[in-house]
Coordinates of C-alpha atoms in Angstrom, one line a residue:
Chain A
X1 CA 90.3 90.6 96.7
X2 CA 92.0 93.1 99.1
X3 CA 91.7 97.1 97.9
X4 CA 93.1 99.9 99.0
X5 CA 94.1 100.1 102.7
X6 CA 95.0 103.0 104.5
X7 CA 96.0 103.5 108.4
X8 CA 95.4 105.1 110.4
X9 CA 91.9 104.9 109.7
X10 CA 91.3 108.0 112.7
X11 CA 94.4 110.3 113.8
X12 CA 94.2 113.6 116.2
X13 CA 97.8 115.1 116.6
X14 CA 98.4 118.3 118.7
X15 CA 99.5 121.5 116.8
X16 CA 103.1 121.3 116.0
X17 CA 103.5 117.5 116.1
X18 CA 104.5 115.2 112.8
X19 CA 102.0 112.8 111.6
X20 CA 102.8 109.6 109.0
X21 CA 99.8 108.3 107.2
X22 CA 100.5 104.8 105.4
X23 CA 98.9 103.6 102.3
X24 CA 98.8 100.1 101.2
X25 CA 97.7 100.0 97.0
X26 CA 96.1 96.9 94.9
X27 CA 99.3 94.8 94.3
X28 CA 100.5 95.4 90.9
X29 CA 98.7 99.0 90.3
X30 CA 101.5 101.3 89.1
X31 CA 100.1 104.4 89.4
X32 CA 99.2 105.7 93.4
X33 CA 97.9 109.3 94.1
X34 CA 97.1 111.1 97.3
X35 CA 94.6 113.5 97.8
X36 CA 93.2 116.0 100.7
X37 CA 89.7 116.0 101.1
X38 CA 87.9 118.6 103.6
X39 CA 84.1 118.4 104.8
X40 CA 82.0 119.5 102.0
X41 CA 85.0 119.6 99.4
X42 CA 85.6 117.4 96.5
X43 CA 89.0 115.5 97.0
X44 CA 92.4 117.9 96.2
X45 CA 95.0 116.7 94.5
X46 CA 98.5 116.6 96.4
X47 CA 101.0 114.5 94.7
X48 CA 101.4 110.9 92.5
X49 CA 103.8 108.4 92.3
X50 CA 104.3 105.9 89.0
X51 CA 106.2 102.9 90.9
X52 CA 108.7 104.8 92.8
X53 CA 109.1 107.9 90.8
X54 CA 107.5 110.6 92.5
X55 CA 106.6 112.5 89.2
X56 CA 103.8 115.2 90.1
X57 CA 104.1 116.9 93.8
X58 CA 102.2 120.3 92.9
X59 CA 99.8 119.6 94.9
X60 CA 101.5 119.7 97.9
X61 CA 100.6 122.8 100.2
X62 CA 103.8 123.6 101.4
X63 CA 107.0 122.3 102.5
X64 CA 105.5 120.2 105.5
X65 CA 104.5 118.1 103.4
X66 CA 106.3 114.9 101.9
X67 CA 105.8 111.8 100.6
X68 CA 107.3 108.7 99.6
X69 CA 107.2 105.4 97.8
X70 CA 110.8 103.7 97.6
X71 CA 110.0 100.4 97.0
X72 CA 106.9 101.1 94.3
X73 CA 104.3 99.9 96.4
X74 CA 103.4 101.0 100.0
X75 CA 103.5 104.9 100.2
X76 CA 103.8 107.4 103.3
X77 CA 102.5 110.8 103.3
X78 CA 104.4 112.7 106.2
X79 CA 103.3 116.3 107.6
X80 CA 105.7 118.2 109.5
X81 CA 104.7 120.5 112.1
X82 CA 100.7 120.0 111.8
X83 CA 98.0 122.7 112.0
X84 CA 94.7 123.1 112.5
X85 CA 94.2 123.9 108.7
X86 CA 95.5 120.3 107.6
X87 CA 92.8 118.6 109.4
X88 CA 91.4 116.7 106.4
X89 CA 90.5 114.0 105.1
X90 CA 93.9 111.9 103.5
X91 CA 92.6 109.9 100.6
X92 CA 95.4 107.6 98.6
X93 CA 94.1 105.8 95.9
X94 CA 95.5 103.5 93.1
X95 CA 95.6 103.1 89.2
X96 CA 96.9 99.8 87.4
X97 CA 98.4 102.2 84.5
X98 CA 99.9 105.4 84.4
X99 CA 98.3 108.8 84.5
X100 CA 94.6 109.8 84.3
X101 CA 93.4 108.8 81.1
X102 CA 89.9 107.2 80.6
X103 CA 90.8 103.3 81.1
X104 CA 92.7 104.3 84.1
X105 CA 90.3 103.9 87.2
X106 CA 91.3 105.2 90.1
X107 CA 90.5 103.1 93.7
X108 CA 90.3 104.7 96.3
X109 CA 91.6 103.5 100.2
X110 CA 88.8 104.3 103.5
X111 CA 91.1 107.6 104.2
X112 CA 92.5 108.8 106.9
X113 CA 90.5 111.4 109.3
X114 CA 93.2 113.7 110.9
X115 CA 92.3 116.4 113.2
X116 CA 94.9 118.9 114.4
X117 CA 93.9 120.1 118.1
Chain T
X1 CA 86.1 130.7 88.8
X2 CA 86.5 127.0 89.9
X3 CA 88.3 124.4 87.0
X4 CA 85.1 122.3 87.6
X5 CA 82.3 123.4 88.8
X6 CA 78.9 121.6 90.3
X7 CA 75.8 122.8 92.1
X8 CA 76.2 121.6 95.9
X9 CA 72.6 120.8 96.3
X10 CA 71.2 119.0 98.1
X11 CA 69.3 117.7 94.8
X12 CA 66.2 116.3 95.9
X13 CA 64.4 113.7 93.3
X14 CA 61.6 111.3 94.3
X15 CA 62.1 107.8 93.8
X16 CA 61.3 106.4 90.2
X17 CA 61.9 109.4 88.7
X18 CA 65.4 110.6 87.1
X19 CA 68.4 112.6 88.4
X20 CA 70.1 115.1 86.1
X21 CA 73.4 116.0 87.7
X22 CA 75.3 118.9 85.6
X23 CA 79.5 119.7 85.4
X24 CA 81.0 122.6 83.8
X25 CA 84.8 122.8 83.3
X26 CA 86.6 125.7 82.2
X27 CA 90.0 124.2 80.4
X28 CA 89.1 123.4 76.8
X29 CA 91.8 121.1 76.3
X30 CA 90.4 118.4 79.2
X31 CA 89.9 115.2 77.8
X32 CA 88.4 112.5 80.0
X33 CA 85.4 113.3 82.2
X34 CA 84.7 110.9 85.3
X35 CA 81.6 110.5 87.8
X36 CA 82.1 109.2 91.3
X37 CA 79.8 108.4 93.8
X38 CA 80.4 109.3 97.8
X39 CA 78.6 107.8 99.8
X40 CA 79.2 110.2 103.0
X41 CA 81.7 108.9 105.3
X42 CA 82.8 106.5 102.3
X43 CA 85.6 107.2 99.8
X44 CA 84.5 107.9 95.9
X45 CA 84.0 105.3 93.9
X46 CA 83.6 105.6 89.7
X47 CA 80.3 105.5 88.3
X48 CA 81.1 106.5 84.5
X49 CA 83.2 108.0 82.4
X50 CA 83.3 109.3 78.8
X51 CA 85.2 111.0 76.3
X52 CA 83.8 111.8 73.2
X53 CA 80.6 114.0 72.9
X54 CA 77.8 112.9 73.1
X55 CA 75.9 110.0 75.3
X56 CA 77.3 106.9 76.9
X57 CA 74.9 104.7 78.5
X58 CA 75.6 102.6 81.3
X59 CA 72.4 100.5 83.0
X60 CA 70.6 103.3 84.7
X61 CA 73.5 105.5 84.1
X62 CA 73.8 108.1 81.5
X63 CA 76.5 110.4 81.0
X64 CA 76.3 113.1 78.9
X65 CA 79.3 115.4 76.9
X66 CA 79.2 118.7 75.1
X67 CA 82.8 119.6 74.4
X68 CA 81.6 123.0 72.6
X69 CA 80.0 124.5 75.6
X70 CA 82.1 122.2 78.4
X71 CA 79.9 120.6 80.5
X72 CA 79.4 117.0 81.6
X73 CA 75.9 115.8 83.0
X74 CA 75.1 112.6 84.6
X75 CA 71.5 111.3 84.3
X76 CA 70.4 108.6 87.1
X77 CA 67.1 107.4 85.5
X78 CA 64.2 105.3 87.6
X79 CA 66.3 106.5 90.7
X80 CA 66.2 104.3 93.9
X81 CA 67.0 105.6 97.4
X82 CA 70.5 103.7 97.3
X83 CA 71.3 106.5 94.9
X84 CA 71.1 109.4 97.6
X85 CA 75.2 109.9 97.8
X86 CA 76.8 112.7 96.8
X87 CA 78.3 112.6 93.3
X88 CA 81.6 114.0 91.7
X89 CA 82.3 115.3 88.7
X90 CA 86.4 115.2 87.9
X91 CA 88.2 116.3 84.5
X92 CA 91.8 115.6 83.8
X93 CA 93.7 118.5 82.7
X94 CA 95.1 118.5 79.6
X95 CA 98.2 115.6 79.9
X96 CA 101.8 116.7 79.7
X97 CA 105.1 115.0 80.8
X98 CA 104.7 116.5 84.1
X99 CA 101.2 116.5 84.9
X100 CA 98.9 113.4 86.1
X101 CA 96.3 115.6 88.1
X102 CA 92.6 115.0 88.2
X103 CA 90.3 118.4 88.9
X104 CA 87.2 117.8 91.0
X105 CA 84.2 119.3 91.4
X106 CA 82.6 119.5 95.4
X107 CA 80.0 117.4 94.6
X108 CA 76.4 117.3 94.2
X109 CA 74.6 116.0 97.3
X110 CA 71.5 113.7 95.9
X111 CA 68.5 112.6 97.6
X112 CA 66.0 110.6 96.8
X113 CA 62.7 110.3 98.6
X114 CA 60.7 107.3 99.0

């Protein structure tokens, strides 16, 4: 059955210039979180959606970032004006129920390797 | 000090023999504890996970929790060199209306020699 997807699987954006990363959840899964994952690093939290409702964005470095899931399914995380420190590994992954409780595996997309020149 | 915290490693562990992977985490009120396994240039995928103290056993897979003095271990036992990965330890902070985050560890590189 089809997982996770993410694209672009490989992105190198300039200093300065925005970058969209799309990712595609198991159909049905309610619960959709993204994460930032440097070299060496366990994966850091940056924001989840239940369906639509974006209802924890703490994680979110700063105001260049965004994201977005208006139709409860396909989600977008957008950086504004990239730098060198977001290059990172973007990791979305998907939950069939809300939150992070024990029956409430999390699957996680390929990722998407962005490196700010 | 980190919210959860694992040796980096590398953890090296000749083949046959077991793997004890250790977790601390520093918020009491945590309560579900996950492993993941990286394979490197792979995205996590979950081994285990456990909430009540105590063992849970799992095939090969053991994981371990001691709520009293916070730590989480992961035992690989008659290990095989398709375990070398590196493995995460994540603990959910303590759930409120507004909160849904997982905290991870950076991972414990394991290798296992032929």
């Amino acid at each position: 059955g089809a997982g996770v997807s993410q694209s672009p699987r490989y992105k190198v954006a300039k200093r300065g210039q925005d970058v969209a990363l799309r990712c595609d959840p198991i159909s049905g899964h309610v619960s959709l979180f993204w994460y930032q994952q440097a070299l060496g690093q366990g994966p850091e939290f940056l924001t989840y959606f239940q369906n639509e409702a974006q209802l924890d964005k703490s994680g979110l470095p700063s105001d260049r970032f965004f994201a977005e899931r208006p139709e409860g399914s396909v989600s977008t995380l957008k950086i504004q004006r990239t730098q060198q420190e977001d290059s990172a590994v973007y990791l979305c992954a998907s939950s069939l129920i809300s939150g992070t409780g024990i029956y409430n595996e999390q699957f996680f997309g390929p990722g998407t390797r962005l490196t700010v020149l | 000090q980190k919210e959860v915290e694992q040796n980096s490693g590398p953890l090296s562990v000749p083949e046959g023999a077991i793997a004890s992977l250790n977790c601390t985490y520093s918020d009491r009120g945590s309560q579900s504890f996950f492993w993941y396994r990286q394979y490197s240039g792979k995205s996590p995928e979950l081994i285990m996970f456990i909430y009540s103290n105590g063992d849970k056993e799992d095939g090969r897979f053991t994981a371990q929790l001691n709520k009293a003095s916070q730590y989480v271990s992961l035992l690989i036992r008659d290990s095989q060199p398709s375990d070398s990965a590196t493995y995460l330890c994540a603990v959910n902070r303590p759930p409120t209306d507004s909160n849904y985050q997982l905290i991870w560890g950076a991972g414990t590189k394991l290798i296992i020699k032929p």
